[in-house]
mmCIF file with all atom_site columns, C-alpha atoms in Angstrom:
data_model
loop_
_atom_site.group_PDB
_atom_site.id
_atom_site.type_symbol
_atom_site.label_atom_id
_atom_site.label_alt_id
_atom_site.label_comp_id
_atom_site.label_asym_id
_atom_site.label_entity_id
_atom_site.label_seq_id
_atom_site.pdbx_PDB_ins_code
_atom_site.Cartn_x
_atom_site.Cartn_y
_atom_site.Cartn_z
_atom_site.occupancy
_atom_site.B_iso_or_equiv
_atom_site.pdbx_formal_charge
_atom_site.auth_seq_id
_atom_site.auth_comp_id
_atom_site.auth_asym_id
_atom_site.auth_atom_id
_atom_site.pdbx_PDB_model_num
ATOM 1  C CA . UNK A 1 1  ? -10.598 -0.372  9.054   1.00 84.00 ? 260 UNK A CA 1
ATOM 2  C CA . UNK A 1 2  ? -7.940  0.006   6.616   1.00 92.00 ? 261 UNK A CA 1
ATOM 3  C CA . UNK A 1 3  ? -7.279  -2.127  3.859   1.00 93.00 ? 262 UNK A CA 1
ATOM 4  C CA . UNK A 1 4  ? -4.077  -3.881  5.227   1.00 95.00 ? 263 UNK A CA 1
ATOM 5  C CA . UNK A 1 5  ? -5.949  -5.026  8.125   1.00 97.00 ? 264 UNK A CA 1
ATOM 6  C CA . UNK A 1 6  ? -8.913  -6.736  5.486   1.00 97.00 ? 265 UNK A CA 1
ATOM 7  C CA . UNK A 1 7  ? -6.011  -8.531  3.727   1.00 97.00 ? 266 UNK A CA 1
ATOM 8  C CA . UNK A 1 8  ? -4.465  -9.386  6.744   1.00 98.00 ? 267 UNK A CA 1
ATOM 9  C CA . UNK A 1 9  ? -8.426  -10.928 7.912   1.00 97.00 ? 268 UNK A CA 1
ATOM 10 C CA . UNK A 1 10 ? -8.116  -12.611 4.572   1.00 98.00 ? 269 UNK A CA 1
ATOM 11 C CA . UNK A 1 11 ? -4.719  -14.120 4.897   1.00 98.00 ? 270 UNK A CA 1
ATOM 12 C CA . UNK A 1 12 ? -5.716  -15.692 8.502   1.00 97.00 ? 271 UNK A CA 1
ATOM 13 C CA . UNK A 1 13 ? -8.852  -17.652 8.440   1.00 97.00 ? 272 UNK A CA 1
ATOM 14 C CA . UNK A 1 14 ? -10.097 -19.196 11.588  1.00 96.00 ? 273 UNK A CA 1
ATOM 15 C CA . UNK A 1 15 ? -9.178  -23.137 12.007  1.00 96.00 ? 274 UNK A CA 1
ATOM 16 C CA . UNK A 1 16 ? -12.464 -23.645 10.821  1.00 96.00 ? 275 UNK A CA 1
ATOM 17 C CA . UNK A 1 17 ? -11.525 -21.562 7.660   1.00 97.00 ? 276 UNK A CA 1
ATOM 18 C CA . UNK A 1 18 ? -13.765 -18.997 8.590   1.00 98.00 ? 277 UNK A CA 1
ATOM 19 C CA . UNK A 1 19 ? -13.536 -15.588 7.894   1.00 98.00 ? 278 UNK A CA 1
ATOM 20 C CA . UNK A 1 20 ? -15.634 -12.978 9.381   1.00 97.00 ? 279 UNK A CA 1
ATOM 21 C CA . UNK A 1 21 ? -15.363 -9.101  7.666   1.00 97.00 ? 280 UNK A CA 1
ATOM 22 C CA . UNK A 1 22 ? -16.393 -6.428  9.606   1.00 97.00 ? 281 UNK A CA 1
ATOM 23 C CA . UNK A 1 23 ? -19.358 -4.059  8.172   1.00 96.00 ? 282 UNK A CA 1
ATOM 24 C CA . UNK A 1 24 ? -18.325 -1.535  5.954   1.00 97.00 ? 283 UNK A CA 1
ATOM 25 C CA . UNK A 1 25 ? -17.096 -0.138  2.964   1.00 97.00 ? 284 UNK A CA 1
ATOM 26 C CA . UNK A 1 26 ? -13.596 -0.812  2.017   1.00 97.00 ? 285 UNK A CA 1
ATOM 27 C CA . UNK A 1 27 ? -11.621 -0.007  -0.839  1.00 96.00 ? 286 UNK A CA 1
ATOM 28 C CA . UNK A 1 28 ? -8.583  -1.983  -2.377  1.00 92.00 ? 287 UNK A CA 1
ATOM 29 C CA . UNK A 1 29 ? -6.937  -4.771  -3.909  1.00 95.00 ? 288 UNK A CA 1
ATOM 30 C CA . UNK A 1 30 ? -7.963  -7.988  -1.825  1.00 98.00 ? 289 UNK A CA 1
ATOM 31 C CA . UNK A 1 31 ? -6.207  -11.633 -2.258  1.00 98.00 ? 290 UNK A CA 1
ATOM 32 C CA . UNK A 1 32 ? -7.530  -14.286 -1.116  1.00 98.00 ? 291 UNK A CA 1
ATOM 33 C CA . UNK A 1 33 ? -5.006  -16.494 -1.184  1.00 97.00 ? 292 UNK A CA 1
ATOM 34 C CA . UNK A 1 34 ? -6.556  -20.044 0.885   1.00 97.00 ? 293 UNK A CA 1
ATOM 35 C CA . UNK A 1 35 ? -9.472  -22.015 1.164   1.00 97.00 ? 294 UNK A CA 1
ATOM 36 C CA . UNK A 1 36 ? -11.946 -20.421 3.068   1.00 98.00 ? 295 UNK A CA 1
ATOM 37 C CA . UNK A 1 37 ? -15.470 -18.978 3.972   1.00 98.00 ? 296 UNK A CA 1
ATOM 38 C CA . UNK A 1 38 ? -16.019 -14.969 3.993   1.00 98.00 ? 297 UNK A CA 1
ATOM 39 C CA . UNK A 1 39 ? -18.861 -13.927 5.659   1.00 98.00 ? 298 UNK A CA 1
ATOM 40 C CA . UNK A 1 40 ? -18.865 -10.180 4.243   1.00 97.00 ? 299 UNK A CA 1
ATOM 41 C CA . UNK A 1 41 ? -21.662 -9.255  6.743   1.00 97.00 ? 300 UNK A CA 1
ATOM 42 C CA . UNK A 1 42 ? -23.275 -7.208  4.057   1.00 97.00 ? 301 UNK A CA 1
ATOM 43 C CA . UNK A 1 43 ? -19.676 -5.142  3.310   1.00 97.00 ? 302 UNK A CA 1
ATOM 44 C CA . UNK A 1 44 ? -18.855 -3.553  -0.221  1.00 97.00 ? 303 UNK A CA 1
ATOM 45 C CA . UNK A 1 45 ? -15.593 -4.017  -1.832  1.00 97.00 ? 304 UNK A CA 1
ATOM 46 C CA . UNK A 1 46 ? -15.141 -1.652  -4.256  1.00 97.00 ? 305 UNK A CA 1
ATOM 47 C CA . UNK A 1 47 ? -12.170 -0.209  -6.441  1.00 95.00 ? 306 UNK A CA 1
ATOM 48 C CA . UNK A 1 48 ? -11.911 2.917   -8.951  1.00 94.00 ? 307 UNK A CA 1
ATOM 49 C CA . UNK A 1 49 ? -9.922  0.731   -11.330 1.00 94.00 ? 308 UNK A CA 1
ATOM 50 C CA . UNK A 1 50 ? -8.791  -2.678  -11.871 1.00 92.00 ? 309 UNK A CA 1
ATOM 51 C CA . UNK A 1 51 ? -9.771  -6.108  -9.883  1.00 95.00 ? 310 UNK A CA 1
ATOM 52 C CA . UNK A 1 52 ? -10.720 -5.739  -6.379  1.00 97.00 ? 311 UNK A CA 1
ATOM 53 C CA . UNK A 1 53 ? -11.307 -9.041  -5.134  1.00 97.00 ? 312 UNK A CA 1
ATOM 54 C CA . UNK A 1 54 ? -8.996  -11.540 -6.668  1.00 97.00 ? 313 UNK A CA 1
ATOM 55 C CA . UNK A 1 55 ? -9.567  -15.372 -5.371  1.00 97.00 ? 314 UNK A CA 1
ATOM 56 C CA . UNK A 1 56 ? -6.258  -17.220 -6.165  1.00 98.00 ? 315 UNK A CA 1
ATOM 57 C CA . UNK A 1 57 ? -7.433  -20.540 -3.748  1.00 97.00 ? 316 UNK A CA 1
ATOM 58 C CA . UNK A 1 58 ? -9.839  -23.118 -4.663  1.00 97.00 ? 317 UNK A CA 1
ATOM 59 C CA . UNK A 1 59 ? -12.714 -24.014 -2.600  1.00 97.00 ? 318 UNK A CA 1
ATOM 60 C CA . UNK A 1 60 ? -13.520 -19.909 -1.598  1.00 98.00 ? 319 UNK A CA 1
ATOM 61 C CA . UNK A 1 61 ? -17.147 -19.295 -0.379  1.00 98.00 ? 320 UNK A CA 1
ATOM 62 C CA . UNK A 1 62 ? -18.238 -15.661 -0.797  1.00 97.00 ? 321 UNK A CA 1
ATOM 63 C CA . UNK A 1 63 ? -21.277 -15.279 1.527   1.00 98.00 ? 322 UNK A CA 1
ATOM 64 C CA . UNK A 1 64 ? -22.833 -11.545 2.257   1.00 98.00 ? 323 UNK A CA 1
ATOM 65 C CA . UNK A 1 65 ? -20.588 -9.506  -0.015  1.00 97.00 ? 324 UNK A CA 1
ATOM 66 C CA . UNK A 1 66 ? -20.982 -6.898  -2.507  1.00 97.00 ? 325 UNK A CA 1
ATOM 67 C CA . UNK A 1 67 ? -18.553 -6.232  -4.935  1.00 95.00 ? 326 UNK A CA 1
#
């Protein structure tokens, strides 16, 4: 999965603000830019520099993902 379809998973939560990422590893830049749940399902986010996950929402719940 490429990383423009993650961000896209991250800019569209379910109506219950649910998120669910697909297994993997993925590398990137991710935004999460609304409330929400993300249920990594044991993924890895990773990056060779800079910030890879950046949370710019309150009330984000990080559940099953590395980073």
């Amino acid at each position: 999965m490429t990383m423009e379809r993650i961000q896209q998973l991250l800019d569209n939560p379910d109506s219950q603000g649910v998120i669910e990422l697909p297994k993997g590893e993925f590398e990137g830049k991710f935004i999460v830019r609304k409330s929400c749940v993300i249920n990594g399902n044991d993924s890895l986010f990773w990056s060779n520099s800079g910030p890879v996950l950046v949370v710019d929402a309150e009330n984000v719940k990080l559940d099953n993902l590395k980073i």
